[in-house]
mmCIF file with all atom_site columns, C-alpha atoms in Angstrom:
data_model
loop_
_atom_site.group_PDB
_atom_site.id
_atom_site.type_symbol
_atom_site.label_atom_id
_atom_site.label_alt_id
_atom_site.label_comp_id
_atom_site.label_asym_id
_atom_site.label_entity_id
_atom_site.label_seq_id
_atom_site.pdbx_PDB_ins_code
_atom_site.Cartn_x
_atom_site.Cartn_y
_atom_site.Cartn_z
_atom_site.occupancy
_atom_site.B_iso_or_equiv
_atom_site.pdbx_formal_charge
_atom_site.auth_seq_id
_atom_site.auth_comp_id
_atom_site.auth_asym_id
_atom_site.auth_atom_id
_atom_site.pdbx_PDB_model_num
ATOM 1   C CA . UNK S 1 1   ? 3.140   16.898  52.314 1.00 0.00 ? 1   UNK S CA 1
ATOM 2   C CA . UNK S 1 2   ? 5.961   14.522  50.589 1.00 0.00 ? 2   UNK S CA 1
ATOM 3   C CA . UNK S 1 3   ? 3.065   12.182  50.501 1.00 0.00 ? 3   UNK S CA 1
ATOM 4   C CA . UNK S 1 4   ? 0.472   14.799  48.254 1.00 0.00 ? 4   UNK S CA 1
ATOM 5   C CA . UNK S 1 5   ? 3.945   15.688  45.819 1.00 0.00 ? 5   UNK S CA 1
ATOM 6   C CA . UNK S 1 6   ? 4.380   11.913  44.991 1.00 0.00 ? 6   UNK S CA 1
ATOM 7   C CA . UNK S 1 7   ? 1.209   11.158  44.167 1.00 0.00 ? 7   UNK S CA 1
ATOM 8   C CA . UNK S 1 8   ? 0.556   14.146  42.194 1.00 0.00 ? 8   UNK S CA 1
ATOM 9   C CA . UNK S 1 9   ? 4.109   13.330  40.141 1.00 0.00 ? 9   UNK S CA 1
ATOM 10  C CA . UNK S 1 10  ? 2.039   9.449   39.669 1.00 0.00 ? 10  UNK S CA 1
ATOM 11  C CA . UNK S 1 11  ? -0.594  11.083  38.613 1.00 0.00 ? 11  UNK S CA 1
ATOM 12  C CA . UNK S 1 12  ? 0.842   13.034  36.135 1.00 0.00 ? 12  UNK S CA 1
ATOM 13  C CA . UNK S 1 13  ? 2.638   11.070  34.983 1.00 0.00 ? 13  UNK S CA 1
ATOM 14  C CA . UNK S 1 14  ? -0.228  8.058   34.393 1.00 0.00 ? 14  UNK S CA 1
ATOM 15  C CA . UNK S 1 15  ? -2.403  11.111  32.414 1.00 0.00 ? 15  UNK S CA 1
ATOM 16  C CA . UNK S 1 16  ? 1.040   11.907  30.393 1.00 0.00 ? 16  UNK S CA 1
ATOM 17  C CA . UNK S 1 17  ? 1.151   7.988   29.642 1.00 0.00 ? 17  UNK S CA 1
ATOM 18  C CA . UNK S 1 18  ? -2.480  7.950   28.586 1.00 0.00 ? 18  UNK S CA 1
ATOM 19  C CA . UNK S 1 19  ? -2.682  10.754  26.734 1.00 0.00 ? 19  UNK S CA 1
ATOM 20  C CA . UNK S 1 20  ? 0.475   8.544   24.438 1.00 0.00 ? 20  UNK S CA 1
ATOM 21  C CA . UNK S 1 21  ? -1.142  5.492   24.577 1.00 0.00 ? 21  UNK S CA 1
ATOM 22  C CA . UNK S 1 22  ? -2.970  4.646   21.174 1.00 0.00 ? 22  UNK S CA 1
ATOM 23  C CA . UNK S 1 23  ? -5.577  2.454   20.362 1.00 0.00 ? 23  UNK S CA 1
ATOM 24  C CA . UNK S 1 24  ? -5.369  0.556   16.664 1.00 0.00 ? 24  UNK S CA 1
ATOM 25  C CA . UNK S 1 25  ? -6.537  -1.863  14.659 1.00 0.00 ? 25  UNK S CA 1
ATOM 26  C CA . UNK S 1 26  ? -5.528  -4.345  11.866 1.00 0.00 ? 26  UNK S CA 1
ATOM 27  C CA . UNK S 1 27  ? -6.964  -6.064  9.253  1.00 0.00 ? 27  UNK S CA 1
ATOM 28  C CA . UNK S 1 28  ? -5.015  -7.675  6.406  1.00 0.00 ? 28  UNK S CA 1
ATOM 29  C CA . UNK S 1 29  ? -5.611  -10.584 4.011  1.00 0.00 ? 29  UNK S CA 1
ATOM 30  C CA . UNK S 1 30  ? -3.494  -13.241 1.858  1.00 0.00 ? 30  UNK S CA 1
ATOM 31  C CA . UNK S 1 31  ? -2.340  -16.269 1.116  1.00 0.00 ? 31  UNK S CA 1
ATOM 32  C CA . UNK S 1 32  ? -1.781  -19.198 3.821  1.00 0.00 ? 32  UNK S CA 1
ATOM 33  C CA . UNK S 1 33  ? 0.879   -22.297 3.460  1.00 0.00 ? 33  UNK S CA 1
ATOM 34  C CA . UNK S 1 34  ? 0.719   -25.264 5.592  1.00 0.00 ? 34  UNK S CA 1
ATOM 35  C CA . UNK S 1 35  ? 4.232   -27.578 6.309  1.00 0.00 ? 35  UNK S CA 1
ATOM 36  C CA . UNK S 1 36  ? 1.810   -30.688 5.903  1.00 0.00 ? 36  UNK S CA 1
ATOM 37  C CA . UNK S 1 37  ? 2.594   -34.219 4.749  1.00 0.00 ? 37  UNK S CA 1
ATOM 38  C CA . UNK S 1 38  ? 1.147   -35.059 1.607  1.00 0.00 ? 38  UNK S CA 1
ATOM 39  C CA . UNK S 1 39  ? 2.469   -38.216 0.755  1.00 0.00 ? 39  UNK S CA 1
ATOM 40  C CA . UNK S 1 40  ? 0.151   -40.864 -0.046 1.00 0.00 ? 40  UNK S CA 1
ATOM 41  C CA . UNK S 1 41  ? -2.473  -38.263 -1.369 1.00 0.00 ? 41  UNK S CA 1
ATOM 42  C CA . UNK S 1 42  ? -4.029  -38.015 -5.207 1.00 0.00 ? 42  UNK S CA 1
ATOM 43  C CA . UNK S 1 43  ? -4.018  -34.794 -4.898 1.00 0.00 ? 43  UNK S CA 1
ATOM 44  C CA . UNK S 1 44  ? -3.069  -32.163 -2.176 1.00 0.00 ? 44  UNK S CA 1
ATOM 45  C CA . UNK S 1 45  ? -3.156  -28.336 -2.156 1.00 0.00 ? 45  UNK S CA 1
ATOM 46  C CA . UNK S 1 46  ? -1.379  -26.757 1.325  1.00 0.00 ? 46  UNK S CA 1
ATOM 47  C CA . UNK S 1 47  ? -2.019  -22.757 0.311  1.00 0.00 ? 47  UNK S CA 1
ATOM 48  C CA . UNK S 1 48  ? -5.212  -21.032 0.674  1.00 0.00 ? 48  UNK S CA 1
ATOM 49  C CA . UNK S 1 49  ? -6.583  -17.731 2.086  1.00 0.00 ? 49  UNK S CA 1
ATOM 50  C CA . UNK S 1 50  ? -5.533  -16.312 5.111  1.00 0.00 ? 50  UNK S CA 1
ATOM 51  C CA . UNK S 1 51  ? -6.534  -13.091 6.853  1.00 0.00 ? 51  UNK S CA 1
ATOM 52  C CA . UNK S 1 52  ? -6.615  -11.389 10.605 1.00 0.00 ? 52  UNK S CA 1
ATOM 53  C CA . UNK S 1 53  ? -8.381  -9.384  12.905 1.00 0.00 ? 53  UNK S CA 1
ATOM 54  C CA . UNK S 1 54  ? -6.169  -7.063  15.499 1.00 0.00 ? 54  UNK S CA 1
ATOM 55  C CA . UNK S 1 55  ? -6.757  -4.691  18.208 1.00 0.00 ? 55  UNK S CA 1
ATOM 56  C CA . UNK S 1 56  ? -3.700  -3.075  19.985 1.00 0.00 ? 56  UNK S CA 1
ATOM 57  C CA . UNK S 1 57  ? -3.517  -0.833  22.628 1.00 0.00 ? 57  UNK S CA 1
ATOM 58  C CA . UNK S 1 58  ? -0.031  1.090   22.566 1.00 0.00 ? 58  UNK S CA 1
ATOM 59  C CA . UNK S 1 59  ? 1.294   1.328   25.754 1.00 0.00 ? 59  UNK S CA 1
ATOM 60  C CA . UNK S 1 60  ? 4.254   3.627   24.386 1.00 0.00 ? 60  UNK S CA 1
ATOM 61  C CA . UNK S 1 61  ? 5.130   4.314   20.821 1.00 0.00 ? 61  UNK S CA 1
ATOM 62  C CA . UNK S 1 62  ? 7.173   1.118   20.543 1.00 0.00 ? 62  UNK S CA 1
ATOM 63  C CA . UNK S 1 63  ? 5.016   -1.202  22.690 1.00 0.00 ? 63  UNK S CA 1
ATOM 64  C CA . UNK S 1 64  ? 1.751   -2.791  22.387 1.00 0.00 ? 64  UNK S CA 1
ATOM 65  C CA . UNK S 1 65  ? -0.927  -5.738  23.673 1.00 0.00 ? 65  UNK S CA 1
ATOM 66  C CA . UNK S 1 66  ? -2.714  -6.891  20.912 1.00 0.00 ? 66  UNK S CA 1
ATOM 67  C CA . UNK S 1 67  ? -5.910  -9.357  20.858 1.00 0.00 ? 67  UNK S CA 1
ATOM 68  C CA . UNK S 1 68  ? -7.400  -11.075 17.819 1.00 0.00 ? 68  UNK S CA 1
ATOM 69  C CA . UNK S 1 69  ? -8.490  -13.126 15.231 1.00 0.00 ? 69  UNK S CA 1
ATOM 70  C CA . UNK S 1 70  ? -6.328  -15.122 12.781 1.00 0.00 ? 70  UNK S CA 1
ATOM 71  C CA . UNK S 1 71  ? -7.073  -17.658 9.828  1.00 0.00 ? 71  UNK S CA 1
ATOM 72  C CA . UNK S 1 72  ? -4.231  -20.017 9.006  1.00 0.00 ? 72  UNK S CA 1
ATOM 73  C CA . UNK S 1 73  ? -6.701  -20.806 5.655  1.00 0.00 ? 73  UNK S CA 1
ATOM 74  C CA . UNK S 1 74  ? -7.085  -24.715 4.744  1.00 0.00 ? 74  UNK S CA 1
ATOM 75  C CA . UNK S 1 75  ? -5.011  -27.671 3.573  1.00 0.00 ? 75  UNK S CA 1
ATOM 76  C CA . UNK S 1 76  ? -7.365  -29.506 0.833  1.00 0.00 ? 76  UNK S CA 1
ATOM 77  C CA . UNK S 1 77  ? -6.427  -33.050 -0.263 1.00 0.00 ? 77  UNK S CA 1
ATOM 78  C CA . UNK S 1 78  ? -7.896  -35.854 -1.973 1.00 0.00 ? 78  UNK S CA 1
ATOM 79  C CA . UNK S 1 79  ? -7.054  -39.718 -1.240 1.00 0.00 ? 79  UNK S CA 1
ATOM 80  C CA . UNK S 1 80  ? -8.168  -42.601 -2.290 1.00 0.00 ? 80  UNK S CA 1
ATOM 81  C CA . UNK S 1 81  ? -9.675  -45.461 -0.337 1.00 0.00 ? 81  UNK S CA 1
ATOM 82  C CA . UNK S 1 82  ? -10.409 -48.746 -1.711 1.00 0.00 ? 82  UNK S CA 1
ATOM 83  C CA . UNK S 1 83  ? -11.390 -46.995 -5.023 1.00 0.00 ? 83  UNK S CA 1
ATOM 84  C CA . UNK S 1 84  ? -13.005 -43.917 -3.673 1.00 0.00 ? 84  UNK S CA 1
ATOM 85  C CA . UNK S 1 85  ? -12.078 -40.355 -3.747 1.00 0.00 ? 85  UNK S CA 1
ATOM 86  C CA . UNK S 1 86  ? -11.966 -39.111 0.037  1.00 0.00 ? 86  UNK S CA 1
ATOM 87  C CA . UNK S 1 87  ? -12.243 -35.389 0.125  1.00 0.00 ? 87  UNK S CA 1
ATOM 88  C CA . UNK S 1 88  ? -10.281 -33.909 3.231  1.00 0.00 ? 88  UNK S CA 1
ATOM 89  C CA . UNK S 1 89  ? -9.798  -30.391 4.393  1.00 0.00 ? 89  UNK S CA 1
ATOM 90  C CA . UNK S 1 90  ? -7.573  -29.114 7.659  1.00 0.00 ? 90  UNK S CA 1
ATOM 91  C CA . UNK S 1 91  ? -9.074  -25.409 8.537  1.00 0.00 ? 91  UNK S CA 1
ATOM 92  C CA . UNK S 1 92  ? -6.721  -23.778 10.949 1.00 0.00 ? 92  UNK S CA 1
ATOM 93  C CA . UNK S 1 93  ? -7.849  -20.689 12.889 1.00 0.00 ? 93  UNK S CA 1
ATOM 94  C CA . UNK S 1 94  ? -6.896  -18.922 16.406 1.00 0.00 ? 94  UNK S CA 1
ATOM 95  C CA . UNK S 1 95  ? -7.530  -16.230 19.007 1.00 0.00 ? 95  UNK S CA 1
ATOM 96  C CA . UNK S 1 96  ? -4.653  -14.769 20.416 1.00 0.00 ? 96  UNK S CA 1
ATOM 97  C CA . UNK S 1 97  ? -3.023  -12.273 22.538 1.00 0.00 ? 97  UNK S CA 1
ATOM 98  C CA . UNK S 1 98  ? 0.267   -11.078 22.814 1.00 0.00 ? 98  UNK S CA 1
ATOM 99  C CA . UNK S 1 99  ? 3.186   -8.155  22.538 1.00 0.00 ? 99  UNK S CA 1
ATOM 100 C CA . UNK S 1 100 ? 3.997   -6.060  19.453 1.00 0.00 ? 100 UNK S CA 1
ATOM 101 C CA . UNK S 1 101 ? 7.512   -3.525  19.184 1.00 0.00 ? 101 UNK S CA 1
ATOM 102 C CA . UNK S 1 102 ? 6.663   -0.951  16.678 1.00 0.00 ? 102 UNK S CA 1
ATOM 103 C CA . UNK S 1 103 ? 9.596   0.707   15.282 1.00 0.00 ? 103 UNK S CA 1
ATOM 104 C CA . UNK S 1 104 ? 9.970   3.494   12.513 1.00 0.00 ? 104 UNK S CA 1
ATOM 105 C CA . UNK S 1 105 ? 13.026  3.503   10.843 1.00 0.00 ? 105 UNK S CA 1
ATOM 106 C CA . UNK S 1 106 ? 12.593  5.889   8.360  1.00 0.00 ? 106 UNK S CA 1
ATOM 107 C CA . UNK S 1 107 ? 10.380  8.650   6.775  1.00 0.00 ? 107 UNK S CA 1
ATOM 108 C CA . UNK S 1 108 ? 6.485   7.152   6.615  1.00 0.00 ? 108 UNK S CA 1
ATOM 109 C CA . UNK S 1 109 ? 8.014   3.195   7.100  1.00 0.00 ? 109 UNK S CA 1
ATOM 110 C CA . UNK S 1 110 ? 7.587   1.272   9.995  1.00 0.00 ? 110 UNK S CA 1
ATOM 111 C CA . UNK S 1 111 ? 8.692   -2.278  11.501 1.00 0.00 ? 111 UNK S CA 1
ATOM 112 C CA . UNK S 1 112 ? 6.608   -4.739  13.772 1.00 0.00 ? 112 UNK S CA 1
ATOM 113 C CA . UNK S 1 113 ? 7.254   -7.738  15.350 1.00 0.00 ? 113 UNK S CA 1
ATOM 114 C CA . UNK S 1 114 ? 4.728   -10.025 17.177 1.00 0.00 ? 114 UNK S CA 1
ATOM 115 C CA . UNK S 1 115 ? 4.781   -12.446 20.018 1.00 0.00 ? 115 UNK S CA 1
ATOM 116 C CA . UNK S 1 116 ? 1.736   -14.158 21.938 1.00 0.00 ? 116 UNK S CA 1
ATOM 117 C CA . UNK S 1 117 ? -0.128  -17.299 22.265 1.00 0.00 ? 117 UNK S CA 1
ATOM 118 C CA . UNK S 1 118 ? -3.129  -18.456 20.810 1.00 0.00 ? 118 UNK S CA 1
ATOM 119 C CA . UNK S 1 119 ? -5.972  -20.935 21.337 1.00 0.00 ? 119 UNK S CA 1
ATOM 120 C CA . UNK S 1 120 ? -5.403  -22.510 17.822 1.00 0.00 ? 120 UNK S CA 1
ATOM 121 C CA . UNK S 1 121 ? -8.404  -24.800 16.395 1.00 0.00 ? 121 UNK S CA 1
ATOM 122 C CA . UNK S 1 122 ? -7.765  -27.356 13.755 1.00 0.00 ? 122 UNK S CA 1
ATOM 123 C CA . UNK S 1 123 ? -10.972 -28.808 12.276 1.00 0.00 ? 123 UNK S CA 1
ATOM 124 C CA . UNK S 1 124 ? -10.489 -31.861 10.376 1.00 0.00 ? 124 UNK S CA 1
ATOM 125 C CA . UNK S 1 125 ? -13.194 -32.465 7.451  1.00 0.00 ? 125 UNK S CA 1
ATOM 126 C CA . UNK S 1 126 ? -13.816 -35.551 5.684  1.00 0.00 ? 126 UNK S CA 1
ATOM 127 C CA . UNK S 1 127 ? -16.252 -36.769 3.065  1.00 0.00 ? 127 UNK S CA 1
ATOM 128 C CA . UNK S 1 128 ? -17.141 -38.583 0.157  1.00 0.00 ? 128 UNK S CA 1
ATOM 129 C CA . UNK S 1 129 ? -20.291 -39.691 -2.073 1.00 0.00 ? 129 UNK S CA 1
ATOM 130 C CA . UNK S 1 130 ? -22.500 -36.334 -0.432 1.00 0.00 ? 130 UNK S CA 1
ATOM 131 C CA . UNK S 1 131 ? -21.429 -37.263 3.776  1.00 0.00 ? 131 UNK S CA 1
ATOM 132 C CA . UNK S 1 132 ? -18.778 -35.881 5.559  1.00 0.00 ? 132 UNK S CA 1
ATOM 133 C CA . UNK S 1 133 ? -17.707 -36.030 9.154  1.00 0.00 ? 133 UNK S CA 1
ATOM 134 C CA . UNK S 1 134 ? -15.412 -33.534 10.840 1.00 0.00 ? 134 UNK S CA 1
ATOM 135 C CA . UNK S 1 135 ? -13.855 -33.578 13.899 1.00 0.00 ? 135 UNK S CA 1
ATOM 136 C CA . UNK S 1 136 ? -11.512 -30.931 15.625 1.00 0.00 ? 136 UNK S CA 1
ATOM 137 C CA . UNK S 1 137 ? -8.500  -29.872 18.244 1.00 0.00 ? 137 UNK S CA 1
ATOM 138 C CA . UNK S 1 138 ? -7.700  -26.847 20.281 1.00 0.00 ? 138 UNK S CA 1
ATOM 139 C CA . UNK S 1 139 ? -4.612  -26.379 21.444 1.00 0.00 ? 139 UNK S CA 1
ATOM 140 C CA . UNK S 1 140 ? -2.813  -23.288 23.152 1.00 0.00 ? 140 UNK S CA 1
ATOM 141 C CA . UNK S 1 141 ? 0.461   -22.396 21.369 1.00 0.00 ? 141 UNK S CA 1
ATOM 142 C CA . UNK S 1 142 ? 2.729   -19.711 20.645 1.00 0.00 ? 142 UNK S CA 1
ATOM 143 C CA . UNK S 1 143 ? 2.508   -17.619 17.330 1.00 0.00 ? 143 UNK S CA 1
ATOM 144 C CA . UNK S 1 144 ? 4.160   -14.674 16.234 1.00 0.00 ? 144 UNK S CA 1
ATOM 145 C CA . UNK S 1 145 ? 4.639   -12.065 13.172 1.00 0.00 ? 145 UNK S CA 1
ATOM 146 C CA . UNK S 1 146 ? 6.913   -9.697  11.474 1.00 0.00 ? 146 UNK S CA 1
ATOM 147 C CA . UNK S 1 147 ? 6.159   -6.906  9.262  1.00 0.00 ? 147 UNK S CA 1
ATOM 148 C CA . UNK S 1 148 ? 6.377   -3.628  7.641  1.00 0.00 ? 148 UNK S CA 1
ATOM 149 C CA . UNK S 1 149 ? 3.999   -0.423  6.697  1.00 0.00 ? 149 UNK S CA 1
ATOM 150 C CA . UNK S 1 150 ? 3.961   2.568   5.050  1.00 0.00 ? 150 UNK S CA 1
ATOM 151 C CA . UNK S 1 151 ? 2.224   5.167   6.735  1.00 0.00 ? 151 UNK S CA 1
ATOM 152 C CA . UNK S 1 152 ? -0.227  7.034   4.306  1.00 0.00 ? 152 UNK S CA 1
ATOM 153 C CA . UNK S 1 153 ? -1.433  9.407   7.036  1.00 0.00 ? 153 UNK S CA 1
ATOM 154 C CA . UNK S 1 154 ? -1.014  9.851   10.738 1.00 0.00 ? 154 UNK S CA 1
ATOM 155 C CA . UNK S 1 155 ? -3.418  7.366   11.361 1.00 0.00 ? 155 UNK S CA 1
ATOM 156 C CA . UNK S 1 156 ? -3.788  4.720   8.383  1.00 0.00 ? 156 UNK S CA 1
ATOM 157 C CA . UNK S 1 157 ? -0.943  2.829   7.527  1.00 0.00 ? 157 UNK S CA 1
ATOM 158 C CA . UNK S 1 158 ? -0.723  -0.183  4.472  1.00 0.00 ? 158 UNK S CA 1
ATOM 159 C CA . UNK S 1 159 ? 1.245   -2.962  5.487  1.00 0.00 ? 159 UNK S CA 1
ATOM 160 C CA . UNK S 1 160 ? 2.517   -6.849  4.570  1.00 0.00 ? 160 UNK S CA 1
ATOM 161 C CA . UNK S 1 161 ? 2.777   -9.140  7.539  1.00 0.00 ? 161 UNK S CA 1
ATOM 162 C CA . UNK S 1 162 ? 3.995   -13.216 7.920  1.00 0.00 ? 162 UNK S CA 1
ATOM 163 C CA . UNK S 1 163 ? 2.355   -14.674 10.740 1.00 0.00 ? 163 UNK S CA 1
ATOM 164 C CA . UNK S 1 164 ? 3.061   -18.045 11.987 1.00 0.00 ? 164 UNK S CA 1
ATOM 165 C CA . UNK S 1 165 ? 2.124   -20.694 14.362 1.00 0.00 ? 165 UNK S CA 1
ATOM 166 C CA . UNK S 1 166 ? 1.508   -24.416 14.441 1.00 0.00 ? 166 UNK S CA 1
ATOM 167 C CA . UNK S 1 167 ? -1.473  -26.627 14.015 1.00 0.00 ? 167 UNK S CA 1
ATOM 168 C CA . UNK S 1 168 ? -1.967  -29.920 15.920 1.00 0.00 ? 168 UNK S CA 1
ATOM 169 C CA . UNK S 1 169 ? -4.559  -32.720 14.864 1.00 0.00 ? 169 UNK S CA 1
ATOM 170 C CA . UNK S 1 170 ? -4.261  -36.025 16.311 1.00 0.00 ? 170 UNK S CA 1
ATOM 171 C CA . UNK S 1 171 ? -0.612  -35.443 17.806 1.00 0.00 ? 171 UNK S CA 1
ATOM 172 C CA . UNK S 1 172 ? 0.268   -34.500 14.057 1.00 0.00 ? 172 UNK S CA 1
ATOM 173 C CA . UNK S 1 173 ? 1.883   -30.817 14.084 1.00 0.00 ? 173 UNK S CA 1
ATOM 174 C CA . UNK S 1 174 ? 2.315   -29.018 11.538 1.00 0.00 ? 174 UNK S CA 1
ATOM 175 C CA . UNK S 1 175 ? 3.653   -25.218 11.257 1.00 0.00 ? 175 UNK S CA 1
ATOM 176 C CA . UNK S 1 176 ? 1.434   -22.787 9.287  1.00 0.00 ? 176 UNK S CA 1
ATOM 177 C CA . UNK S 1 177 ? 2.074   -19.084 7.794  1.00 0.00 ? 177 UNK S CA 1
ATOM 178 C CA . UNK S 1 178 ? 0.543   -16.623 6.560  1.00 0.00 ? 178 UNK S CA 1
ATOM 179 C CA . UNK S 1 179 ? 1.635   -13.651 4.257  1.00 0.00 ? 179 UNK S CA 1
ATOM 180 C CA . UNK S 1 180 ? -0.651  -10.947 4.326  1.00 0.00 ? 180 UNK S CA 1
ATOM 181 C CA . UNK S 1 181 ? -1.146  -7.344  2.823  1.00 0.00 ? 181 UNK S CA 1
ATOM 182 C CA . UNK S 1 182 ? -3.513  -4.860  4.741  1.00 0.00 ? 182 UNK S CA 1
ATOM 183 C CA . UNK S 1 183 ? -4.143  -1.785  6.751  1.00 0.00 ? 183 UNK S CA 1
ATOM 184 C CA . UNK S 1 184 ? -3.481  -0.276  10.167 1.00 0.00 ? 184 UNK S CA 1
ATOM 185 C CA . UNK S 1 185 ? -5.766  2.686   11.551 1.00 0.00 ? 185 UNK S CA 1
ATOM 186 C CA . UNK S 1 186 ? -5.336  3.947   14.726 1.00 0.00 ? 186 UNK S CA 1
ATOM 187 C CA . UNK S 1 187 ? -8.214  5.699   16.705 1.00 0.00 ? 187 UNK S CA 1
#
């Protein structure tokens, strides 16, 4: 009879847990800056567009798993060899899971903060003259993220997010961010 109670109570208690347990997503877009080396370049731009793709399961109301897509954006520079201009570009992109804490802290404004690891791709193009060659790396590594949202309703909030992780070509690392604005809709 002890036996039927305690399960019961689990069960209960798993329905009362699942019944709290949200499902969201995120999408947000922005700018992207690379910590690259540009020296010995003509010309080198390290910002571009960034922007992710997020699906979170909460767990409780302050903890999530979260799977997705993020864009680092590209690193565009131009350098010269023996009197041509070389066109490069580092794209860096990664799928991830990891752990959000979701906080409110005051009327309609919440905190998050993000920690997981990624499969992070850095694709190396090259060219010059109409050819171009690229070449890229995977490598697992840890990202994470911090930001803030308003909540408009009880299920759409807007938010800004920095998101950051590290891109490795050749044994080169390099850390990238990206600040993004977007929205949070839960389902």
């Amino acid at each position: 009879m002890m036996k039927k109670h305690v399960l019961l109570a689990v069960a209960a208690l798993a329905l009362s847990g699942a019944a709290s347990a949200q499902v969201y997503g995120v999408v947000s877009a922005g700018m992207s800056k690379h910590d690259v080396d540009c020296a010995g370049t003509a010309s080198c731009d390290d910002t571009g567009t960034a922007f992710k793709v997020l699906g979170g399961y909460k767990f409780t109301p302050n903890f999530a798993v979260e799977a997705g897509y993020m864009s680092f954006g590209k690193t565009k520079a131009v350098v010269q060899v023996q009197n041509v201009a070389v066109g490069a570009d580092l794209d860096v992109t990664g799928f991830g899971i990891g752990a959000a804490f979701h906080q409110d802290f005051a009327t309609n404004w919440d905190f998050v903060a993000r920690l997981g690891l990624a499969q992070i791709k850095s694709k190396l193009t090259a060219g010059a003259g109409g050819f171009s060659v690229s070449d890229s790396q995977s490598k697992a590594k840890p990202y994470g993220g911090l930001g803030i949202g308003y909540k408009l309703s009880k299920q759409l909030s807007l938010g800004a997010a920095w998101d950051f992780s590290q891109g490795e070509f050749e044994g080169e690392k390099g850390t990238v961010n990206a600040f993004s604005v977007g929205l949070t809709f839960g389902f």
